[in-house]
Structures are given as C-alpha cells and as structure tokens.
Short mmCIF file of C-alpha atoms in Angstrom, two decimals:
data_model
loop_
_atom_site.label_atom_id
_atom_site.label_comp_id
_atom_site.label_asym_id
_atom_site.label_seq_id
_atom_site.Cartn_x
_atom_site.Cartn_y
_atom_site.Cartn_z
CA MET A 1448 96.57 199.75 60.56
CA PHE A 1449 96.04 200.59 64.21
CA GLU A 1450 94.40 203.90 65.03
CA ILE A 1451 95.42 205.84 68.12
CA PRO A 1452 92.37 206.18 70.37
CA SER A 1453 91.11 209.52 71.58
CA PHE A 1454 90.27 209.78 75.26
CA ASP A 1455 87.22 211.03 77.12
CA VAL A 1456 87.29 211.96 80.80
CA ILE A 1457 84.73 209.79 82.61
CA GLY A 1458 85.69 210.89 86.11
CA ALA A 1459 87.47 213.91 87.60
CA ASP A 1460 88.00 215.80 90.86
CA GLY A 1461 88.61 212.56 92.75
CA LEU A 1462 85.14 211.35 91.73
CA GLY A 1463 83.57 213.88 94.06
CA ARG A 1464 86.24 213.62 96.76
CA GLN A 1465 89.36 215.67 96.01
CA SER A 1466 91.26 213.91 98.78
CA ALA A 1467 91.19 210.85 96.48
CA THR A 1468 94.50 211.51 94.74
CA THR A 1469 95.43 208.16 93.20
CA ALA A 1470 93.79 205.52 91.02
CA HIS A 1471 95.85 202.58 92.25
CA ALA A 1472 94.19 199.75 90.32
CA MET A 1473 91.24 198.80 88.12
CA ALA A 1474 89.52 195.53 87.25
CA VAL A 1475 86.57 194.34 85.19
CA PHE A 1476 84.23 192.19 87.31
CA LYS A 1477 80.86 190.89 86.11
CA GLY A 1478 81.16 193.13 83.07
CA GLN A 1479 81.66 196.33 85.06
CA LEU A 1480 84.70 198.50 85.75
CA TYR A 1481 85.90 198.78 89.36
CA LEU A 1482 88.40 201.34 90.63
CA ALA A 1483 90.61 201.24 93.72
CA THR A 1484 91.31 204.75 95.03
CA GLY A 1485 93.83 206.11 97.50
CA SER A 1486 93.97 209.24 99.64
CA ALA A 1487 97.14 211.22 100.29
CA VAL A 1488 95.58 212.37 103.56
CA ALA A 1489 92.94 210.22 105.27
CA ARG A 1490 92.17 211.78 108.64
CA ASN A 1491 88.36 211.78 108.68
CA ALA A 1492 85.36 210.19 107.01
CA ARG A 1493 85.27 212.83 104.25
CA GLN A 1494 88.81 211.82 103.24
CA ALA A 1495 88.31 208.05 103.44
CA PRO A 1496 89.31 206.07 100.32
CA ARG A 1497 86.70 204.15 98.36
CA ILE A 1498 86.17 201.37 95.87
CA MET A 1499 84.11 202.70 92.98
CA ARG A 1500 82.12 201.07 90.17
CA TYR A 1501 81.46 202.74 86.84
CA ASP A 1502 77.85 202.73 85.68
CA ALA A 1503 78.40 202.90 81.92
CA ALA A 1504 74.70 203.24 81.12
CA GLY A 1505 74.27 206.15 83.50
CA GLN A 1506 77.79 207.47 82.89
CA ARG A 1507 78.41 207.89 86.60
CA TRP A 1508 80.52 206.42 89.38
CA VAL A 1509 78.95 204.58 92.31
CA GLU A 1510 80.65 203.95 95.65
CA VAL A 1511 80.53 200.25 96.52
CA TYR A 1512 82.90 200.30 99.50
CA GLY A 1513 84.32 202.96 101.78
CA SER A 1514 86.92 202.55 104.48
CA PRO A 1515 85.36 201.91 107.88
CA MET A 1516 86.28 204.26 110.71
CA VAL A 1517 88.39 202.90 113.57
CA ALA A 1518 89.79 204.29 116.80
CA ALA A 1519 92.85 206.47 116.21
CA CYS A 1520 96.10 204.94 117.44
CA ALA A 1521 99.78 205.90 117.38
CA ARG A 1522 100.24 204.58 113.85
CA ALA A 1523 97.53 206.87 112.51
CA ALA A 1524 99.91 209.83 112.75
CA VAL A 1525 103.42 208.45 112.24
CA PRO A 1526 105.51 210.38 109.69
CA ASP A 1527 106.08 209.20 106.12
CA ARG A 1528 109.73 208.16 105.88
CA GLN A 1529 110.03 208.87 102.16
CA LEU A 1530 108.38 212.30 102.41
CA ALA A 1531 110.50 213.28 105.40
CA ALA A 1532 113.69 212.34 103.53
CA ALA A 1533 112.57 214.28 100.45
CA LEU A 1534 111.97 217.36 102.60
CA GLY A 1535 115.28 216.94 104.42
CA GLU A 1536 113.55 216.40 107.75
CA THR A 1537 114.07 213.84 110.47
CA LEU A 1538 111.28 211.48 111.41
CA SER A 1539 110.90 213.36 114.70
CA ALA A 1540 110.69 216.80 113.06
CA PRO A 1541 108.17 219.01 114.87
CA GLY A 1542 104.71 218.80 113.36
CA ARG A 1543 105.35 215.81 111.13
CA ASN A 1544 103.99 213.33 113.67
CA ALA A 1545 101.71 215.52 115.70
CA GLY A 1546 98.57 214.08 114.18
CA SER A 1547 97.18 217.45 113.16
CA GLY A 1548 93.50 217.20 112.34
CA LEU A 1549 93.01 213.74 113.84
CA GLY A 1550 89.88 213.00 115.80
CA SER A 1551 89.06 210.03 117.98
CA GLU A 1552 88.35 207.97 114.85
CA VAL A 1553 90.20 207.72 111.54
CA PRO A 1554 89.67 205.71 108.33
CA ARG A 1555 91.10 202.22 108.74
CA ASP A 1556 92.49 202.35 105.20
CA THR A 1557 94.35 205.02 103.26
CA GLY A 1558 93.77 203.32 99.93
CA TYR A 1559 93.30 200.12 97.96
CA ALA A 1560 96.41 198.95 96.14
CA SER A 1561 95.51 196.01 93.92
CA MET A 1562 92.52 194.19 92.42
CA VAL A 1563 92.12 190.77 90.81
CA VAL A 1564 89.28 188.49 89.80
CA PHE A 1565 90.00 184.97 91.08
CA GLN A 1566 88.13 181.81 91.99
CA GLY A 1567 89.68 180.06 94.96
CA ALA A 1568 89.11 176.53 96.21
CA SER A 1569 86.11 177.50 98.34
CA ASP A 1570 84.71 180.18 96.03
CA PRO A 1571 81.50 179.00 94.30
CA GLU A 1572 82.23 181.48 91.50
CA PRO A 1573 84.92 184.04 90.63
CA ALA A 1574 85.24 186.76 93.26
CA LEU A 1575 86.82 190.21 93.30
CA TYR A 1576 89.78 190.41 95.67
CA VAL A 1577 91.18 193.79 96.75
CA SER A 1578 94.20 194.61 98.93
CA THR A 1579 94.05 197.49 101.39
CA MET A 1580 96.64 200.07 102.44
CA SER A 1581 96.18 200.15 106.20
CA ARG A 1582 98.27 201.53 109.05
CA GLY A 1583 96.94 198.76 111.26
CA GLY A 1584 98.14 196.10 108.83
CA ALA A 1585 97.05 195.29 105.28
CA LEU A 1586 93.91 193.28 104.60
CA ILE A 1587 92.51 191.32 101.66
CA LEU A 1588 88.87 192.15 100.87
CA ARG A 1589 86.59 189.74 99.01
CA SER A 1590 83.36 190.32 97.12
CA THR A 1591 81.22 187.86 95.18
CA ASP A 1592 78.63 190.39 94.02
CA GLY A 1593 80.65 193.60 93.58
CA ALA A 1594 78.56 195.32 96.25
CA THR A 1595 79.52 193.70 99.55
CA PHE A 1596 83.18 193.44 100.59
CA GLU A 1597 84.45 191.52 103.60
CA PRO A 1598 88.01 191.06 104.90
CA VAL A 1599 89.45 187.55 104.74
CA GLY A 1600 92.46 186.60 106.86
CA GLU A 1601 94.52 188.43 109.44
CA PRO A 1602 96.02 191.92 109.01
CA GLY A 1603 99.34 191.54 107.21
CA PHE A 1604 98.86 187.75 107.14
CA GLY A 1605 99.83 187.86 110.81
CA SER A 1606 102.43 190.65 110.39
CA PRO A 1607 100.65 193.96 111.15
CA GLU A 1608 103.75 195.90 110.06
CA ILE A 1609 102.84 195.13 106.42
CA PHE A 1610 101.20 198.30 105.09
CA SER A 1611 99.74 196.81 101.90
CA PHE A 1612 99.89 194.02 99.34
CA ARG A 1613 100.86 194.85 95.78
CA THR A 1614 100.05 193.13 92.45
CA LEU A 1615 97.60 190.40 93.40
CA THR A 1616 98.31 187.89 90.64
CA ALA A 1617 96.59 184.66 89.57
CA TYR A 1618 98.77 181.83 88.24
CA LYS A 1619 98.03 178.12 87.82
CA GLY A 1620 95.00 178.14 90.09
CA ARG A 1621 96.74 179.98 92.91
CA LEU A 1622 96.72 183.62 94.02
CA TYR A 1623 99.97 185.43 94.79
CA ALA A 1624 100.64 188.63 96.73
CA VAL A 1625 103.71 190.63 97.74
CA PRO A 1626 103.95 192.90 100.81
CA ALA A 1627 104.24 196.60 100.00
CA GLY A 1628 105.38 199.13 102.57
CA THR A 1629 106.13 199.06 106.28
CA VAL A 1630 104.23 200.75 109.09
CA THR A 1631 105.48 200.89 112.69
CA ASP A 1632 104.86 203.05 115.74
CA GLU A 1633 107.69 205.31 114.52
CA TYR A 1634 107.27 205.68 110.75
CA LEU A 1635 105.56 204.69 107.50
CA ASP A 1636 107.56 203.64 104.43
CA ARG A 1637 105.24 203.14 101.47
CA PHE A 1638 107.88 201.47 99.29
CA VAL A 1639 109.95 199.05 101.38
CA ALA A 1640 108.25 196.05 102.99
CA PRO A 1641 109.25 194.45 106.32
CA ALA A 1642 110.61 191.51 104.31
CA ALA A 1643 111.03 190.70 100.62
CA ASP A 1644 108.43 187.93 100.60
CA VAL A 1645 106.04 186.39 98.09
CA TYR A 1646 102.86 184.80 99.46
CA VAL A 1647 100.62 182.19 97.81
CA THR A 1648 97.29 180.48 98.47
CA ASP A 1649 94.77 178.40 96.56
CA ASP A 1650 91.96 179.56 98.84
CA PRO A 1651 92.17 183.27 99.73
CA ALA A 1652 88.68 183.12 101.26
CA GLY A 1653 90.13 180.74 103.83
CA GLY A 1654 92.73 183.32 104.82
CA VAL A 1655 95.69 180.90 104.91
CA TRP A 1656 98.76 182.00 102.93
CA ARG A 1657 102.20 180.41 102.60
CA LYS A 1658 105.52 181.85 101.54
CA ALA A 1659 106.25 181.03 97.90
CA ALA A 1660 109.99 181.81 98.09
CA GLU A 1661 112.71 182.39 100.62
CA PRO A 1662 113.00 186.07 101.64
CA GLY A 1663 114.56 188.14 98.87
CA PHE A 1664 115.09 184.92 96.86
CA GLY A 1665 118.07 184.34 99.14
CA ASP A 1666 119.62 187.78 98.54
CA PRO A 1667 119.39 190.13 101.56
CA LEU A 1668 120.04 193.12 99.29
CA ASN A 1669 116.54 192.68 97.83
CA LEU A 1670 114.54 194.84 100.23
CA SER A 1671 111.15 194.15 98.66
CA VAL A 1672 109.46 192.21 95.91
CA ASN A 1673 107.68 194.96 94.03
CA THR A 1674 105.92 193.36 91.05
CA LEU A 1675 104.50 190.01 89.90
CA CYS A 1676 103.38 188.93 86.43
CA ALA A 1677 102.31 185.66 84.81
CA ALA A 1678 103.84 185.42 81.33
CA ASN A 1679 104.67 182.66 78.85
CA GLY A 1680 103.55 179.94 81.23
CA ARG A 1681 105.76 181.18 84.07
CA LEU A 1682 105.47 183.51 87.05
CA TYR A 1683 107.90 186.44 87.22
CA ALA A 1684 108.83 188.66 90.16
CA GLY A 1685 110.69 191.97 90.15
CA THR A 1686 112.56 193.33 93.16
CA HIS A 1687 113.57 196.58 94.84
CA ASN A 1688 117.34 196.59 95.38
CA PRO A 1689 119.01 199.92 96.31
CA ALA A 1690 122.46 198.36 96.63
CA LEU A 1691 122.95 196.92 93.13
CA GLY A 1692 119.73 197.51 91.16
CA PHE A 1693 116.61 195.44 90.59
CA GLN A 1694 116.44 191.71 89.92
CA VAL A 1695 113.90 189.63 87.99
CA TRP A 1696 113.18 186.05 89.07
CA THR A 1697 110.96 183.34 87.58
CA THR A 1698 109.35 180.04 88.57
CA GLU A 1699 107.00 177.41 87.16
CA ALA A 1700 105.58 176.95 90.68
CA THR A 1701 105.43 173.17 90.52
CA GLY A 1702 104.74 171.15 93.65
CA GLU A 1703 104.22 172.78 97.02
CA ALA A 1704 105.47 176.16 98.20
CA PRO A 1705 108.12 177.40 98.60
CA PHE A 1706 109.00 176.97 94.93
CA THR A 1707 112.27 176.90 93.02
CA TRP A 1708 113.06 180.29 91.46
CA THR A 1709 115.65 181.23 88.83
CA ARG A 1710 117.16 184.67 88.41
CA VAL A 1711 117.00 186.05 84.86
CA ILE A 1712 118.12 189.67 85.46
CA ASP A 1713 120.29 191.22 88.14
CA GLU A 1714 122.14 194.47 88.81
CA GLY A 1715 119.33 196.50 87.28
CA ALA A 1716 119.99 194.96 83.85
CA SER A 1717 123.60 196.21 84.16
CA ARG A 1718 122.44 199.76 84.96
CA PHE A 1719 122.78 199.18 88.70
CA GLN A 1720 121.11 201.59 91.14
CA ARG A 1721 119.58 203.79 88.47
CA ASN A 1722 117.31 200.83 87.80
CA LEU A 1723 116.40 200.65 91.46
CA VAL A 1724 113.08 198.82 91.28
CA VAL A 1725 110.84 196.93 88.88
CA THR A 1726 107.75 199.13 88.72
CA ALA A 1727 105.56 197.31 86.16
CA MET A 1728 105.47 194.13 84.06
CA ALA A 1729 103.26 192.74 81.30
CA GLU A 1730 103.28 189.93 78.73
CA PHE A 1731 103.11 191.05 75.10
CA ASP A 1732 103.75 189.25 71.82
CA GLY A 1733 105.62 186.32 73.36
CA ALA A 1734 107.84 188.27 75.75
CA LEU A 1735 107.77 189.85 79.20
CA TYR A 1736 108.11 193.63 79.26
CA VAL A 1737 109.71 195.02 82.41
CA GLY A 1738 109.50 198.66 83.43
CA GLY A 1739 112.11 199.95 85.85
CA GLY A 1740 113.09 203.19 87.49
CA LEU A 1741 112.78 205.09 90.75
CA ASN A 1742 109.72 205.27 92.98
CA GLY A 1743 110.05 208.90 94.01
CA PRO A 1744 110.09 212.14 91.98
CA GLY A 1745 113.23 211.29 90.07
CA THR A 1746 115.14 210.21 93.16
CA ASP A 1747 115.05 207.82 96.09
CA PRO A 1748 115.78 210.23 98.97
CA VAL A 1749 116.07 207.51 101.61
CA HIS A 1750 118.89 205.72 99.76
CA ASP A 1751 120.23 208.84 97.99
CA ILE A 1752 119.80 207.44 94.48
CA GLY A 1753 119.11 209.49 91.37
CA PRO A 1754 117.94 211.48 89.63
CA ALA A 1755 117.52 209.04 86.76
CA ALA A 1756 114.96 208.27 84.08
CA CYS A 1757 113.17 204.97 83.51
CA GLU A 1758 113.99 202.07 81.20
CA LEU A 1759 112.01 199.33 79.46
CA ILE A 1760 113.44 195.80 79.21
CA ARG A 1761 112.13 192.84 77.18
CA VAL A 1762 112.70 189.33 78.57
CA TRP A 1763 112.33 186.23 76.40
CA PRO A 1764 111.24 182.80 77.73
CA ASP A 1765 114.81 181.46 77.41
CA GLY A 1766 116.19 184.20 79.69
CA ARG A 1767 117.65 186.48 77.03
CA TRP A 1768 116.78 190.14 77.42
CA ASP A 1769 116.71 193.19 75.18
CA LEU A 1770 116.99 196.85 76.02
CA VAL A 1771 113.92 198.50 74.48
CA VAL A 1772 114.12 202.01 75.94
CA GLY A 1773 117.20 203.15 77.80
CA GLU A 1774 120.92 203.76 77.92
CA PRO A 1775 123.27 201.80 75.62
CA ARG A 1776 125.75 199.69 77.59
CA PHE A 1777 127.69 196.48 77.87
CA SER A 1778 126.23 193.60 79.87
CA PRO A 1779 127.10 189.94 80.54
CA GLN A 1780 124.96 189.19 77.46
CA GLY A 1781 126.96 191.62 75.35
CA LEU A 1782 126.29 195.11 74.02
CA LYS A 1783 122.76 196.36 74.62
CA VAL A 1784 121.40 199.12 72.38
CA PRO A 1785 117.78 200.30 72.73
CA ALA A 1786 115.61 198.63 70.10
CA SER A 1787 113.38 201.71 70.01
CA MET A 1788 116.38 203.98 69.46
CA THR A 1789 115.23 206.13 72.38
CA GLY A 1790 117.09 206.81 75.59
CA PRO A 1791 116.00 206.62 79.24
CA GLY A 1792 112.54 207.99 79.87
CA PHE A 1793 111.73 207.99 76.13
CA ASP A 1794 114.31 210.77 75.89
CA ASP A 1795 112.53 212.66 78.68
CA PHE A 1796 114.72 212.99 81.77
CA PHE A 1797 111.66 213.59 83.98
CA ASN A 1798 110.03 210.21 83.28
CA ALA A 1799 111.28 208.59 86.48
CA ALA A 1800 109.33 205.34 86.34
CA ILE A 1801 107.13 203.18 84.15
CA VAL A 1802 104.25 202.73 86.57
CA SER A 1803 101.84 200.70 84.41
CA LEU A 1804 101.82 198.34 81.43
CA CYS A 1805 98.68 196.97 79.77
CA VAL A 1806 97.76 195.15 76.56
CA HIS A 1807 94.63 196.41 74.83
CA GLU A 1808 93.34 195.46 71.38
CA GLY A 1809 96.70 194.21 70.13
CA ALA A 1810 98.83 197.08 71.42
CA LEU A 1811 101.01 197.53 74.50
CA TYR A 1812 100.33 200.68 76.53
CA LEU A 1813 102.69 202.21 79.06
CA GLY A 1814 102.10 204.90 81.68
CA THR A 1815 104.86 207.01 83.24
CA HIS A 1816 105.50 208.97 86.41
CA GLN A 1817 106.74 212.39 85.25
CA TRP A 1818 107.96 214.96 87.78
CA GLU A 1819 108.88 217.98 85.63
CA ALA A 1820 106.34 220.25 87.35
CA PHE A 1821 108.25 220.02 90.64
CA GLN A 1822 111.52 220.90 88.92
CA ALA A 1823 109.87 223.83 87.14
CA ILE A 1824 108.77 225.25 90.49
CA GLU A 1825 112.18 224.67 92.08
CA ASN A 1826 113.91 226.39 89.16
CA GLY A 1827 111.52 229.34 89.23
CA ALA A 1828 110.43 228.67 85.65
CA GLY A 1829 108.04 231.11 84.05
CA GLU A 1830 105.47 228.36 83.51
CA VAL A 1831 104.79 225.15 85.43
CA VAL A 1832 104.82 222.37 82.85
CA GLY A 1833 105.00 218.58 82.82
CA GLY A 1834 102.72 215.71 83.68
CA ALA A 1835 102.25 212.00 83.02
CA GLN A 1836 102.67 210.39 79.63
CA LEU A 1837 100.92 207.43 77.98
CA TRP A 1838 102.82 205.58 75.25
CA ARG A 1839 101.68 202.89 72.81
CA SER A 1840 103.36 200.24 70.64
CA VAL A 1841 102.04 197.55 68.32
CA ASP A 1842 105.38 195.74 67.97
CA GLY A 1843 107.15 196.47 71.28
CA GLU A 1844 109.82 198.58 69.60
CA THR A 1845 108.16 201.47 67.78
CA TRP A 1846 106.49 203.77 70.29
CA GLU A 1847 104.16 206.73 69.88
CA ILE A 1848 102.89 209.08 72.55
CA VAL A 1849 99.15 209.00 73.15
CA LEU A 1850 98.74 211.34 76.13
CA GLU A 1851 101.24 213.86 77.48
CA ASP A 1852 101.55 216.65 80.03
CA GLY A 1853 98.99 214.99 82.28
CA ASN A 1854 96.35 215.49 79.58
CA GLY A 1855 96.62 219.22 80.24
CA ASN A 1856 97.05 219.05 84.03
CA PRO A 1857 100.69 219.12 85.25
CA ALA A 1858 99.46 217.91 88.65
CA ASP A 1859 98.48 214.57 87.11
CA VAL A 1860 102.02 213.26 87.46
CA ALA A 1861 101.41 209.55 86.81
CA TYR A 1862 99.14 207.00 85.13
CA PRO A 1863 99.44 204.16 87.67
CA ALA A 1864 96.32 202.25 86.60
CA LEU A 1865 95.55 200.91 83.12
CA ALA A 1866 92.83 198.38 82.29
CA SER A 1867 91.53 196.83 79.10
CA THR A 1868 87.74 197.05 79.33
CA PRO A 1869 84.74 196.42 77.06
CA PHE A 1870 84.35 200.20 76.89
CA GLY A 1871 87.95 200.91 75.83
CA LEU A 1872 91.30 201.40 77.53
CA ALA A 1873 90.76 202.86 81.01
CA VAL A 1874 93.45 205.16 82.41
CA GLY A 1875 93.62 206.24 86.06
CA THR A 1876 95.76 209.13 87.28
CA GLN A 1877 97.78 210.15 90.30
CA ASN A 1878 97.27 213.81 91.20
CA GLN A 1879 99.72 215.80 93.32
CA SER A 1880 98.11 219.24 93.22
CA LEU A 1881 98.49 219.65 96.99
CA LEU A 1882 102.24 219.00 96.95
CA LEU A 1883 102.70 221.31 93.96
CA ARG A 1884 100.76 224.04 95.73
CA LEU A 1885 102.93 223.62 98.82
CA ALA A 1886 106.13 223.58 96.75
CA GLY A 1887 105.04 226.71 94.89
CA ARG A 1888 103.39 228.54 97.77
CA ASP A 1889 105.21 231.75 96.79
CA ARG A 1890 103.77 231.56 93.25
CA LYS A 1891 100.30 232.39 91.97
CA ASP A 1892 100.13 229.76 89.22
CA THR A 1893 100.27 226.49 91.16
CA THR A 1894 96.57 225.89 91.75
CA PHE A 1895 95.77 222.95 89.51
CA PRO A 1896 92.67 220.71 89.32
CA ALA A 1897 92.76 218.38 92.31
CA GLY A 1898 91.84 214.72 92.77
CA LEU A 1899 92.33 211.72 90.53
CA SER A 1900 90.82 211.41 87.07
CA VAL A 1901 89.76 208.46 84.93
CA LEU A 1902 89.89 208.51 81.14
CA ILE A 1903 88.59 206.03 78.60
CA GLY A 1904 89.97 205.48 75.12
CA VAL A 1905 87.31 205.59 72.45
#
C-alpha cells in the first residue's frame, strides 16, 4: 500500500526575491538539492535570477550563483511575442519595447532552464551542468563543486538567437540539449526556437556540440524540439508542431552524429493541433509517458490554437501507444479510449499542459499548468479560484490528486519542476501573481502571495 505524502513548504516568496517567479528545474548534486530559478522581469540586480542550494540541516536556501550584470543592449528590451499576441498587441505597440526601468546594465540571464549531473570526457568527476535563458544567447554553465559556475562554449553554440536550452539529457555517455526560444533585435519568443535542432556532445566542458538529427527530423512543420527523455534503452524527442500536432521520435544513437531517428507518434497522437507540443516525458514501469498540451494559458495566441486541455500518452518500446488521459478517438492504431477513464486535463478543462513528470518511490507524479484564475477574472466571477495540480499513480492508469488549487494560492499556476530527492519529492512552482493583479486591476481580491515556492513531500 502506497501512502500519499503530505507536503511542507520549504521555500516561499521567491526565496527572498519575489521577482523569482518560476522554479524551472531541480537536481540533486553531491547529496544536495539545487534549484534553477527564473524571473518574469529581470531589469536590475535585485531582479536577477539565481541558482539556489537547499541546506537541509539549516532548513534554508543559499544562493550559489546569480546572473552577472552586463551592458544593456537592444535585445534587453524587445517585446515578448507570445505575451503581445495574448494581449492583442503588435510587437511595436507603444510601451512594450520602450525598456521601461532599464539602466545601463541588466542581468545577463533571465533564468536557468535545465539542470543535469553528467561526467563528460574531460570531467575528472561528475559535474552539474545548467542552461541559461539569456537575451544575448543561451549558455551552458558548469560546476564541479556546486559553488563555482563557469560558462563553457559559445552563446547559443554559435547561434546567439537561441534564447535557452531545454531538457539537458544524458544518454549513453553523451549529453543532449535542444534549443528553446528565439531572441532577436525585434522580439523574444520563449517557445519557438530558431531551428528544430537536437545537439549532442561527449565533452560539454570542451564546448563543442554537434547536431544529432536533421532539423525537425526532416519535417519543416516541426518548429522546435521541446523535450528529450532516455527510456527503455532509447532516446526520445518530442516536438512542437502547430500545423498538425506534436510528434515523438526515437533513436538508439549508434555511431556518430547525426543519428538515425524513427517517428513513433505524429499528428498529436491523432488529436492534431490540440496536442500542439510535447511538454514533459518520463520512463515508468517499462513505458514512456508523454505529456502534451498547449504552452500558453489554454491557448497558443501566436498560432491561434485552443483552448484545449492536456493529454497523457503511454508509448511502449515496440512503438505502440495508449491513451491514458484524454479524448476517445480513432487513430491509425485503432480506437483509443483513455485507460484512466478520465478526459482531457483529468476532466479539468483548465489543465492546459502537463509540465512535469517524475518517478519517486515507485510512483509516477505529474504536475499541470492550470489557468482557471485568469478565466475567473475575465468572467467577473465572485471568487478567483484555480491553481496548479499534482497527480500521482502507482500503475500509470489509476490517478489520484495530491495537490490542487496551487496548494491554496491560485497564482501558483504550474508545477514545472519535480525532483526525487533523499528528503522526499521536491515540487517547484510557477507564480503569476503579477499578471493576475494586472488582469484584475479593477478588483480588490487579486493580490496573491508572490514569487515561486518549493514544497517537499514528507
């Protein structure tokens, strides 16, 4: 019998910096928990993102790395393409790119997207590698002691339009990375990369990366590769495809890059655009679990897709796939009925995406992005409700809710970071209190606790 853990809050209010809105990633390194934070607004040193380490004995968080300050340039103030589309504005709308509040220097980074412990060819011991979110081009940071971090390689691997690298993934002695987001002198798009590439190296400290696949796996409709996961002796990749829905590809990565890849899912698992992008993947009980959905608050405003709720797919090593959570439908593999007997979003329309999957103590955990609070404000509801959900399954089919309604804070709209640690299951939040306050500026009940939080299952 598995008991559902209770959760304690081990960090709140952005860990002392309310501008820290998102826990993007976590990793256990040398027996300690590390957290990669992100800032919605990073205009000055007080708003700079940080890498934090949890001191379990002292029950406190310690900053181990903060973004350095650099000279402000044109890209420091370019408008966010996704946000502008959501607000119905053009990229040149007055005030969106004016650089309000910018000084002569700004933080180089706006956040840290991914973490992995990996020992490369020239590493004397396993090191902690972290990818940055940087308007001057993404970097890979390396630390051998958890206290000193240094960049390795060129910004964007030579392409400074790459905003970040997502899902650093170790597989067969190599490290893989996928570009995430595009930054130019005109705009920032946090979701769509300049090219749908996968990069690989056996020596990240050396800074030399090669392409592991042809762009988009040969399909120009794949705008980005969004997720990587090693499962069942293979490497899997999930794409972002607004034309026909996400795809899932796999390789055994034999020989030299680029490798031979095989497609196992296309057309959003026969749900098409409503399964726009693969948002999370994890191996559990002999299968690959694939979370899909939409990146934005229920919609993709740039491509005019949605609203739609998320789905969970299970992929077997032989390429067969099951619908676990989602909408019954016919597919090239026949009729698909959800094994959990629950519809899209776990029967919650506002669960737009499965943003994290993690195995901990024999159970699979799943975190959602839930946007009901925004709809409540738009509808003029009497009470602002909603918030992220955490689900748990011991067999992949029977699911029970562990946390809901943002653990009491509707502004905690997502659980993007999950990590199995010696202390318990760690859960990191995304907090959108500022956007909710702006959306509900005519209301008196939209002031919610600000900044990311971290919880631990006990």
